Short mmCIF file of C-alpha atoms in Angstrom, two decimals:
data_model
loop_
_atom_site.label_atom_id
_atom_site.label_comp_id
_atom_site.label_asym_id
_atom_site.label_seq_id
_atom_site.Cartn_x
_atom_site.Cartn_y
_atom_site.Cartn_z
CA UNK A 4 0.00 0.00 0.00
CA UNK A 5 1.60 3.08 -1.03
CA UNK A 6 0.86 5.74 1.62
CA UNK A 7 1.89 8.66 -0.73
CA UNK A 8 -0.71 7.90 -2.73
CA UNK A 9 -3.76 7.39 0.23
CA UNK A 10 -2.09 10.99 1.51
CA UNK A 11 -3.19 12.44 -1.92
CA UNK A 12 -6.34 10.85 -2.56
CA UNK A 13 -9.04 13.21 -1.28
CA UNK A 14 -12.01 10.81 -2.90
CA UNK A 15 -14.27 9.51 -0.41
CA UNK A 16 -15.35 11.10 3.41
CA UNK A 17 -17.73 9.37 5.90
CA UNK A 18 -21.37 9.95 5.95
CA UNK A 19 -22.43 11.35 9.18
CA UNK A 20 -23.63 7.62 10.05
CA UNK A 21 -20.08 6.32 9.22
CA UNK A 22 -18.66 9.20 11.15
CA UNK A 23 -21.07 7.98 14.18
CA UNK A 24 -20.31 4.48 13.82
CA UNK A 25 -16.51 5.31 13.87
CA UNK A 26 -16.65 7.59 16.48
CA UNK A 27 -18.46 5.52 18.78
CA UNK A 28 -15.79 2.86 18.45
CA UNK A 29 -13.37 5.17 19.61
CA UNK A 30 -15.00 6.49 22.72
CA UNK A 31 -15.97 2.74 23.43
CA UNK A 32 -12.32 2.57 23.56
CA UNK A 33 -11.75 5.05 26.01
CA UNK A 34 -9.83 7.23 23.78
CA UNK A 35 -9.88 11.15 24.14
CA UNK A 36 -7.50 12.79 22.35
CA UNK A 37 -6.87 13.10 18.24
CA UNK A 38 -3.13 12.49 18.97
CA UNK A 39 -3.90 9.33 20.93
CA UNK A 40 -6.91 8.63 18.66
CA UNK A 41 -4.80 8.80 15.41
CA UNK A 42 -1.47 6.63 17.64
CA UNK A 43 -3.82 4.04 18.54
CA UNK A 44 -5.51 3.43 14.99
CA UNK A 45 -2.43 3.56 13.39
CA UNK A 46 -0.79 0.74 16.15
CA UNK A 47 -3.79 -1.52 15.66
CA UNK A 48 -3.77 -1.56 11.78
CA UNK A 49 0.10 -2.80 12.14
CA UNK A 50 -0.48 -5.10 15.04
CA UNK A 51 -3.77 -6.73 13.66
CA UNK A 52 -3.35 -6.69 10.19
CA UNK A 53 -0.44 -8.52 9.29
CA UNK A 54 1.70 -5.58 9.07
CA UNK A 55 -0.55 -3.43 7.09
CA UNK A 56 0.64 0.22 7.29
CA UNK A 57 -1.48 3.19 7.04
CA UNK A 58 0.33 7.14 7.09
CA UNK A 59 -0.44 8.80 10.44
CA UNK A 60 -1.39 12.27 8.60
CA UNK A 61 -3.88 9.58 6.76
CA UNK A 62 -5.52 7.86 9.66
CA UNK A 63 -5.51 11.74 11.06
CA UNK A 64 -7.57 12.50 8.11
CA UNK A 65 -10.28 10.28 8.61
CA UNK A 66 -10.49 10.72 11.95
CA UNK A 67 -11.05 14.73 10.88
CA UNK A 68 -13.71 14.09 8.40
CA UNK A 69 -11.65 14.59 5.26
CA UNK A 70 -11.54 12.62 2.44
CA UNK A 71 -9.28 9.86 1.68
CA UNK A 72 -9.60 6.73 -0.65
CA UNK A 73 -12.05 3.89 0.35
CA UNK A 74 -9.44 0.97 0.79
CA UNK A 75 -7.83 3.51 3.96
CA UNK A 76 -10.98 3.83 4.92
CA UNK A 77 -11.92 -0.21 4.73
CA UNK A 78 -8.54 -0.47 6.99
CA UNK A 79 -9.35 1.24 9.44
CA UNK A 80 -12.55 0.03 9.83
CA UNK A 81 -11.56 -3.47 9.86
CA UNK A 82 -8.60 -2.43 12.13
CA UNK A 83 -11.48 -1.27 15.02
CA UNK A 84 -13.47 -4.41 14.06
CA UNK A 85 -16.01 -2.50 12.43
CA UNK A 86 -17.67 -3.02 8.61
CA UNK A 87 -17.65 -0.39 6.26
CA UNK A 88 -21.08 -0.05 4.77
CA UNK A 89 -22.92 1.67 1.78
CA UNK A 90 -23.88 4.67 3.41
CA UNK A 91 -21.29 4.68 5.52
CA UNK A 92 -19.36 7.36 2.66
CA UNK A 93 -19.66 9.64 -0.38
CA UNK A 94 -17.48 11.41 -2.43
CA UNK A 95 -16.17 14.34 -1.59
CA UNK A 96 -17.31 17.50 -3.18
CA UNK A 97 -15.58 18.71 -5.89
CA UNK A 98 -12.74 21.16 -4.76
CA UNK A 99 -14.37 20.80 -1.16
CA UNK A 100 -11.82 20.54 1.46
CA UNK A 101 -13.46 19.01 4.94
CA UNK A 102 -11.88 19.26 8.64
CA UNK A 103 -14.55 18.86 10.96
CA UNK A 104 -12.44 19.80 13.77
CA UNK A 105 -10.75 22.67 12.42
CA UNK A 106 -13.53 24.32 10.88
CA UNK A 107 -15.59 24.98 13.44
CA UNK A 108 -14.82 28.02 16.16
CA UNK A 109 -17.27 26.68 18.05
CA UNK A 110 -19.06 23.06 17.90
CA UNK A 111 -21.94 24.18 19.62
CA UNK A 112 -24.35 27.77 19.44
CA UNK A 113 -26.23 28.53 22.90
CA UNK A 114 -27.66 32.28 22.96
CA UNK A 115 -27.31 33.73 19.43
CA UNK A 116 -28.26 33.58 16.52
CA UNK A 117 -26.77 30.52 13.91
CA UNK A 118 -24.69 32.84 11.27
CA UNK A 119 -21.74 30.29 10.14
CA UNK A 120 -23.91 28.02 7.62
CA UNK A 121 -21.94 25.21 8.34
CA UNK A 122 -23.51 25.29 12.38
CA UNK A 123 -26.89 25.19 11.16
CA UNK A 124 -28.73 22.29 10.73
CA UNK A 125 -32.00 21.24 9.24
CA UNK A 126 -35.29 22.93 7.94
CA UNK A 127 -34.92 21.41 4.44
CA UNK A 128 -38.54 21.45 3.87
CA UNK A 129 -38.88 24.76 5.76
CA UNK A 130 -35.86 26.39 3.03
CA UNK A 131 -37.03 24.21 -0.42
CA UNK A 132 -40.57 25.88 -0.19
CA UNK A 133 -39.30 29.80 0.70
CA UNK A 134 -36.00 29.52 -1.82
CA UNK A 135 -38.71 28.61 -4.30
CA UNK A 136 -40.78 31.89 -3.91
CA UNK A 137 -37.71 34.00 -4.12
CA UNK A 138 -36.68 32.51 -7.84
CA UNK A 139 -39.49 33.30 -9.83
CA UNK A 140 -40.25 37.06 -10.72
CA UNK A 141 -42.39 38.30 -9.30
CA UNK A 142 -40.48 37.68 -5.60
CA UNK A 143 -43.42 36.40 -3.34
CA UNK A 144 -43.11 37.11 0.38
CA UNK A 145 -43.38 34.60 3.11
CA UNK A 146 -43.84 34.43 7.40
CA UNK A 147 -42.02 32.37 9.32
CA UNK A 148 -43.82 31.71 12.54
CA UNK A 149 -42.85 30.56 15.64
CA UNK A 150 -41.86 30.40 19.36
CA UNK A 151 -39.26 32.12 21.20
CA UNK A 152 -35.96 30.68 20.74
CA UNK A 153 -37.58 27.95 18.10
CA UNK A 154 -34.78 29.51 15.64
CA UNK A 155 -36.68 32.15 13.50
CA UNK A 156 -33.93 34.75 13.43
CA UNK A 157 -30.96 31.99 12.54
CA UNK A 158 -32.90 30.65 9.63
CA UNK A 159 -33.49 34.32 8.71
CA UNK A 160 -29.25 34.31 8.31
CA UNK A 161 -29.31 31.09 6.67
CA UNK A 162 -31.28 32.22 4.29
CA UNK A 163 -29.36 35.40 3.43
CA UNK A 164 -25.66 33.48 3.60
CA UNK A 165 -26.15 30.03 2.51
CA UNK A 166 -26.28 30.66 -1.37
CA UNK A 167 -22.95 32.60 -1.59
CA UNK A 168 -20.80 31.09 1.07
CA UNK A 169 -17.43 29.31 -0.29
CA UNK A 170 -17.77 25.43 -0.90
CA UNK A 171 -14.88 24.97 1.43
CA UNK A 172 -16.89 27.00 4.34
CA UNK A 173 -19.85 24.20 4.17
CA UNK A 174 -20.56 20.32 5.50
CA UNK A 175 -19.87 17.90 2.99
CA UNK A 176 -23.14 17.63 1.14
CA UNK A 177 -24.78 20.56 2.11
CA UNK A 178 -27.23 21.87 -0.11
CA UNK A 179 -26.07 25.26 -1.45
CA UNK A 180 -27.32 25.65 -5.00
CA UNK A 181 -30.89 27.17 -4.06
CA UNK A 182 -31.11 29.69 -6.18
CA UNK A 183 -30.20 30.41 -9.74
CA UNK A 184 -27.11 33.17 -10.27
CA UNK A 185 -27.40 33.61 -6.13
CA UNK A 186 -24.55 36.53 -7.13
CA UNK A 187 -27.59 38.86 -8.06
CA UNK A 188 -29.75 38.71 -5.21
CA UNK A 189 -29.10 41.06 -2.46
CA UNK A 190 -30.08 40.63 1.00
CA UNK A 191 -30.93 43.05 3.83
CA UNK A 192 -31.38 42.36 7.40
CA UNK A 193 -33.32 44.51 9.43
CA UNK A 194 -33.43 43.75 13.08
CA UNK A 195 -35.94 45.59 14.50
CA UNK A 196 -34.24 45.22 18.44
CA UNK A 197 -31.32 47.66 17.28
CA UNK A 198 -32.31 51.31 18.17
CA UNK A 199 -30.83 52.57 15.11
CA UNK A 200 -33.97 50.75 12.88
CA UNK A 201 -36.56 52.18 15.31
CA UNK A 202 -37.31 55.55 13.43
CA UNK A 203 -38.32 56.13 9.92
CA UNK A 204 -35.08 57.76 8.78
CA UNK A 205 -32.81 55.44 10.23
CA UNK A 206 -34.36 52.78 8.78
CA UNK A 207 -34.93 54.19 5.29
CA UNK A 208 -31.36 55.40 5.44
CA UNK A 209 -29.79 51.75 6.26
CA UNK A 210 -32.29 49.93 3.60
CA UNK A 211 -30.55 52.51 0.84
CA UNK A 212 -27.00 52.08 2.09
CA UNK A 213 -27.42 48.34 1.74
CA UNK A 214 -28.41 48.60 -1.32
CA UNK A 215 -25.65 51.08 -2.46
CA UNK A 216 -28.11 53.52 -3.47
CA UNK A 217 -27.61 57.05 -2.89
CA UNK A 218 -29.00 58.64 0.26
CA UNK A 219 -31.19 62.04 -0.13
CA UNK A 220 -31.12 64.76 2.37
CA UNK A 221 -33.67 64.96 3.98
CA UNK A 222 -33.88 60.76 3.70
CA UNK A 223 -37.74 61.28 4.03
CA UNK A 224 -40.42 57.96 3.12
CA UNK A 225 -41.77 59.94 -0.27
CA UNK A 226 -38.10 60.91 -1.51
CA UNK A 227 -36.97 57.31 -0.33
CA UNK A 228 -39.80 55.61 -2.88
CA UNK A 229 -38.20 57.63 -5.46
CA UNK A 230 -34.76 56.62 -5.25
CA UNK A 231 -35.64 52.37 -5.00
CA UNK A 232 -38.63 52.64 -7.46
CA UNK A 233 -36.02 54.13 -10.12
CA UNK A 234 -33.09 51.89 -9.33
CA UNK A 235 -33.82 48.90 -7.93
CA UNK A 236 -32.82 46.08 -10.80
CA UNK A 237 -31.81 43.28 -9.28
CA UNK A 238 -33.63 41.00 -7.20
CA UNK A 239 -33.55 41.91 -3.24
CA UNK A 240 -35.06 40.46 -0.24
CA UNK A 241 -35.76 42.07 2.78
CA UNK A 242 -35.61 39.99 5.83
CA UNK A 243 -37.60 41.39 8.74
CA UNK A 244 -36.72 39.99 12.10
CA UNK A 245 -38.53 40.88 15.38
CA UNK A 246 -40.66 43.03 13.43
CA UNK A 247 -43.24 42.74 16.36
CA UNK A 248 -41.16 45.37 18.11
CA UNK A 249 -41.28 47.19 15.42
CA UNK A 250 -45.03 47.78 15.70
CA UNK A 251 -45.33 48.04 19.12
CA UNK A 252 -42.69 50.20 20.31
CA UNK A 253 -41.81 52.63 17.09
CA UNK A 254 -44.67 55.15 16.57
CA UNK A 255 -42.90 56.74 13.22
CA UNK A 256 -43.52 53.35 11.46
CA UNK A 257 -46.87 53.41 10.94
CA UNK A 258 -49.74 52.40 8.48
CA UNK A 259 -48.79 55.16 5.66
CA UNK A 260 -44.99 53.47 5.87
CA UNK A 261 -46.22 50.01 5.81
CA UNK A 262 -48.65 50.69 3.08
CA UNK A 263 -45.55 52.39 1.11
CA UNK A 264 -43.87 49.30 1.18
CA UNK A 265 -46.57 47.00 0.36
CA UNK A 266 -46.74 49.24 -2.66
CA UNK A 267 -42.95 49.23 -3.34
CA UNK A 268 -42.80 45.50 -3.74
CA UNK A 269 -46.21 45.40 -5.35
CA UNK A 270 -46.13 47.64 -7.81
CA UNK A 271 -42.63 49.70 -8.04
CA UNK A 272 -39.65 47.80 -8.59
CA UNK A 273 -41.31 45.14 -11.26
CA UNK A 274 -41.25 41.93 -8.58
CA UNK A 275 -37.66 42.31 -7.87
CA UNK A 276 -38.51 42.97 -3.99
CA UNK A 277 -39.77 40.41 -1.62
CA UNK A 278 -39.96 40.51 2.62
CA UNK A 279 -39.32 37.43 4.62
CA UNK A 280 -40.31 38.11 8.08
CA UNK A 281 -40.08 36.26 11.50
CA UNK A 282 -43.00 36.76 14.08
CA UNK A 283 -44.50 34.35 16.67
CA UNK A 284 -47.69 34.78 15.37
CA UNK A 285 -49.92 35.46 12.15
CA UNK A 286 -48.88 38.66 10.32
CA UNK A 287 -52.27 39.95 10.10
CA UNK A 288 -52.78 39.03 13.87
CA UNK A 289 -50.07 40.67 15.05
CA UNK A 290 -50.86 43.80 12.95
CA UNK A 291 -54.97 43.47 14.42
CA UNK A 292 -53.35 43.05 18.07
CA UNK A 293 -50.96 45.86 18.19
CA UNK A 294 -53.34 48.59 16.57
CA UNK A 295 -51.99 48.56 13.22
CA UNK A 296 -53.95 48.12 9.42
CA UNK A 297 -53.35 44.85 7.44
CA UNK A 298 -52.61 45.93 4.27
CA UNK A 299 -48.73 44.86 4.21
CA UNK A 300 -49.48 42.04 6.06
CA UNK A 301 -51.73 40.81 3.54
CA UNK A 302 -49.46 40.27 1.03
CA UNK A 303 -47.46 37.37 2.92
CA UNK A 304 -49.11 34.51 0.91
CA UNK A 305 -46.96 32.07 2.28
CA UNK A 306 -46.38 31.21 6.17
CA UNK A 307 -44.46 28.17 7.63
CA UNK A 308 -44.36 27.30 11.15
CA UNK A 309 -41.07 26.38 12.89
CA UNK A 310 -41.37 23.08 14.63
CA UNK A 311 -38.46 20.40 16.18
CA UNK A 312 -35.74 19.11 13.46
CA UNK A 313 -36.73 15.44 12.00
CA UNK A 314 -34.54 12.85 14.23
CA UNK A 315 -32.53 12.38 10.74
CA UNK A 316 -31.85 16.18 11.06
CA UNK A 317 -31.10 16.03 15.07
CA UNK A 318 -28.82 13.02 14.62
CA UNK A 319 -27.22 15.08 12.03
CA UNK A 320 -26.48 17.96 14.48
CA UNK A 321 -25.04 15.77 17.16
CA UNK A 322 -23.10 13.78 14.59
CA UNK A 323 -20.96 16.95 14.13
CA UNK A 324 -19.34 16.78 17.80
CA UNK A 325 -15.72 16.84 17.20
CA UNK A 326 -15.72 13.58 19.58
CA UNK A 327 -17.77 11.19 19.64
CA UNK A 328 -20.97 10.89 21.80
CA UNK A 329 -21.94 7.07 22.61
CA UNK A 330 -24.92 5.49 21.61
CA UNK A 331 -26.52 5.68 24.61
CA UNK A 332 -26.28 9.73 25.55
CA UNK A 333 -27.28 9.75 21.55
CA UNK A 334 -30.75 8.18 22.49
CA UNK A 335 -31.02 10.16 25.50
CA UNK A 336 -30.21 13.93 24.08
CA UNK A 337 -32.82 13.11 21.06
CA UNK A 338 -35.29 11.71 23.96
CA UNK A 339 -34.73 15.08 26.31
CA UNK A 340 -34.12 17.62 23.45
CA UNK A 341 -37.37 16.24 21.71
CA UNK A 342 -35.05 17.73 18.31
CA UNK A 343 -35.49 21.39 19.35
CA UNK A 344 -32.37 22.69 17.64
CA UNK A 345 -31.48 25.13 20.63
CA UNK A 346 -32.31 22.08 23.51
CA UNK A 347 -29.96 19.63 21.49
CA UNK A 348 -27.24 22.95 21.29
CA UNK A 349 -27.24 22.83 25.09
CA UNK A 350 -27.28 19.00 25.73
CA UNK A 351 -24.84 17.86 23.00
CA UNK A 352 -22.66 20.99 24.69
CA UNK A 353 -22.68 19.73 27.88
CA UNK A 354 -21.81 16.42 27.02
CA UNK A 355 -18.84 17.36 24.75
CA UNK A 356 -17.86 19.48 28.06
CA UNK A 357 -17.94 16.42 30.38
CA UNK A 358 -16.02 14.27 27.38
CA UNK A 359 -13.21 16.81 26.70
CA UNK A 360 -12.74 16.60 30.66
CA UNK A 361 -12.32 13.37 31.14
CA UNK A 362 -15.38 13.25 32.97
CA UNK A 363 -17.34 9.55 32.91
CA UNK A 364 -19.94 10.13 35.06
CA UNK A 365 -23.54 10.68 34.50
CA UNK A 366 -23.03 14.29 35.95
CA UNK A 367 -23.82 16.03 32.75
CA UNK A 368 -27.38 14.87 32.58
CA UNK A 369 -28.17 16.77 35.37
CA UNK A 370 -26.52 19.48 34.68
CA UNK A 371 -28.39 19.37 30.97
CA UNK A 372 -31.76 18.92 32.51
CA UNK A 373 -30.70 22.06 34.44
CA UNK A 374 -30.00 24.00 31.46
CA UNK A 375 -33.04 22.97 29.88
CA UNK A 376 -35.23 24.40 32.71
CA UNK A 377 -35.66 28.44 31.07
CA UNK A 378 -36.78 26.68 28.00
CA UNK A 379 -40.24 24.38 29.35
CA UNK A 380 -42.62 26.05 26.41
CA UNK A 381 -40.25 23.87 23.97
CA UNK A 382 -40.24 20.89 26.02
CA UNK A 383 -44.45 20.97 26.64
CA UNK A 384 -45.16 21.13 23.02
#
């Protein structure tokens, strides 16, 4: 076996069911560490093999997620006394480098927003149906609905990154091709929490900016239509996040600037604007309940409503630990998390805590469960 040649060959990575399967292996074995990890593969292939030999930087590799030919990835399979399966690995990417490890700056998100793509999981059905109402001219506009904390707001950034972020950034596989010539579209996020979106001006003024467009003086709502109704030619979304204190608590945004809008995307800028907006509840309820007319609010056709991750989607997330989680705590976070994204953030956290301490014990559980206590409207649903 020529290890030059495995060291080169970037053509097959493990599925995250292979990368389970392998990884649980290795924490049945007790082993923490990539050094030690990669030493101890590497002595077993030799010793129970009949002298096979396998390059350290390959094993190293594999154990990282990145691609390598199958036959290194039969050996060390067969070295741990495992069976290397269909499904088990695909090929990589083209031109798609893969480190799980060093990738990520953080394996797990607990208290903001998801903005990396490659940390956010799930919501394929949720994304297929809105990426399809943005392709089309003219740009429909959709609500996504849903709890606190249920992930409105990090599938707002998904949305807006995901199409133009580097292969190399992404998971292997990871669906990035949502949108035809995703070089045109622009994207504007408008959180309606920061101060400086709270008045008519400043929000006008940072909707222009984004879009490069010049700025008049004064940067008033009738002057404002002017400027995007004569320049806006390329297709722009609009993503409206915590727009509920929006209409509660900022008095200068009211009916006649809604109602501007709803006509700039309507009629103005020949379908090349659409709105995607989070809100726990009905646009037109929300409108009815904080005093507010329903004309802009009538023109979301399309509303989805956040619920848990499919287990296929939660396994997925916990899969991505850079060690391994065994089979058992696997069972239990899906169990306890019931596939909220943000409950498995904290348990799959807490357990990669208690792992990368050397710490055996059952203590984490509690200390999950703990965690988990602010958060009781996910759990009772």
């Amino acid at each position: 076996m020529n290890s030059r040649t495995l060291q080169r060959d970037r053509g097959l990575i493990l599925t995250p069911k292979g990368w389970q399967k392998l990884q649980a292996e290795i924490h049945r074995l007790g082993i923490t560490s990539e050094r030690y990890v990669v030493r101890k593969i590497h002595e077993k292939i030799h010793l129970e093999l009949n002298g096979e030999t396998l390059h350290p930087d390959t094993v190293r590799k594999i154990v990282r997620g990145q691609g390598v030919q199958k036959s290194s990835l039969e050996l060390v399979f067969k070295a741990l006394g495992l069976k290397l399966e269909e499904g088990d690995y695909d090929l990589v990417p083209a031109n798609q480098p893969q480190d799980r490890k060093d990738k990520d700056t953080s394996a797990f998100i607990i208290g903001t927003p998801i903005t990396p793509p490659h940390n956010f999981f799930g919501r394929q059905k949720e994304l297929k149906r809105l990426f399809d109402l943005l392709k089309p001219r003219p740009l429909q506009n959709a609500a996504i609905i849903g709890k606190r904390r249920s992930g409105k707001t990090s599938l707002l950034h998904y949305l807006k990154n995901i199409t133009t972020t580097p292969t190399e950034q992404l998971r292997p596989r990871q669906k990035s091709d949502w949108l035809p010539s995703p070089e045109n579209y622009r994207w504007i996020f408008v959180d309606f929490q920061d101060v400086r979106r709270q008045n008519r001006e400043g929000l006008l003024r940072y909707i222009l900016e984004s879009l490069k467009m010049s700025v008049p003086s004064p940067c008033d709502l009738e002057r404002f239509m002017d400027v995007v109704s004569s320049n806006l030619r390329q297709p722009t979304v609009i993503l409206l996040d915590e727009i509920g204190v929006g209409l509660q608590r900022c008095p200068e945004l009211d009916d006649g600037f809604w109602e501007s809008l709803r006509s700039l995307a309507t009629n103005q800028t020949n379908g090349n604007l659409g709105f995607v907006l989070a809100t726990p509840e009905s646009p037109i309820e929300l409108a009815r309940s904080t005093g507010h007319s329903s004309p802009f609010f009538n023109i979301f056709g399309y509303t989805t409503t956040l619920g848990a991750l499919t287990e296929a989607e939660a396994r997925e997330l916990i899969a991505s630990s850079p060690m391994p989680f065994p089979a058992e705590d696997v069972e239990w976070i899906l169990t306890q998390s019931k596939c909220w994204p943000l409950l498995l953030q904290i348990l799959c956290r807490e357990r990669l805590f208690s792992l990368e301490h050397g710490e055996n014990e059952d203590d984490w559980r509690e200390v999950g469960l703990e965690q988990l206590k602010p958060f009781a409207d996910l759990q009772s649903i």
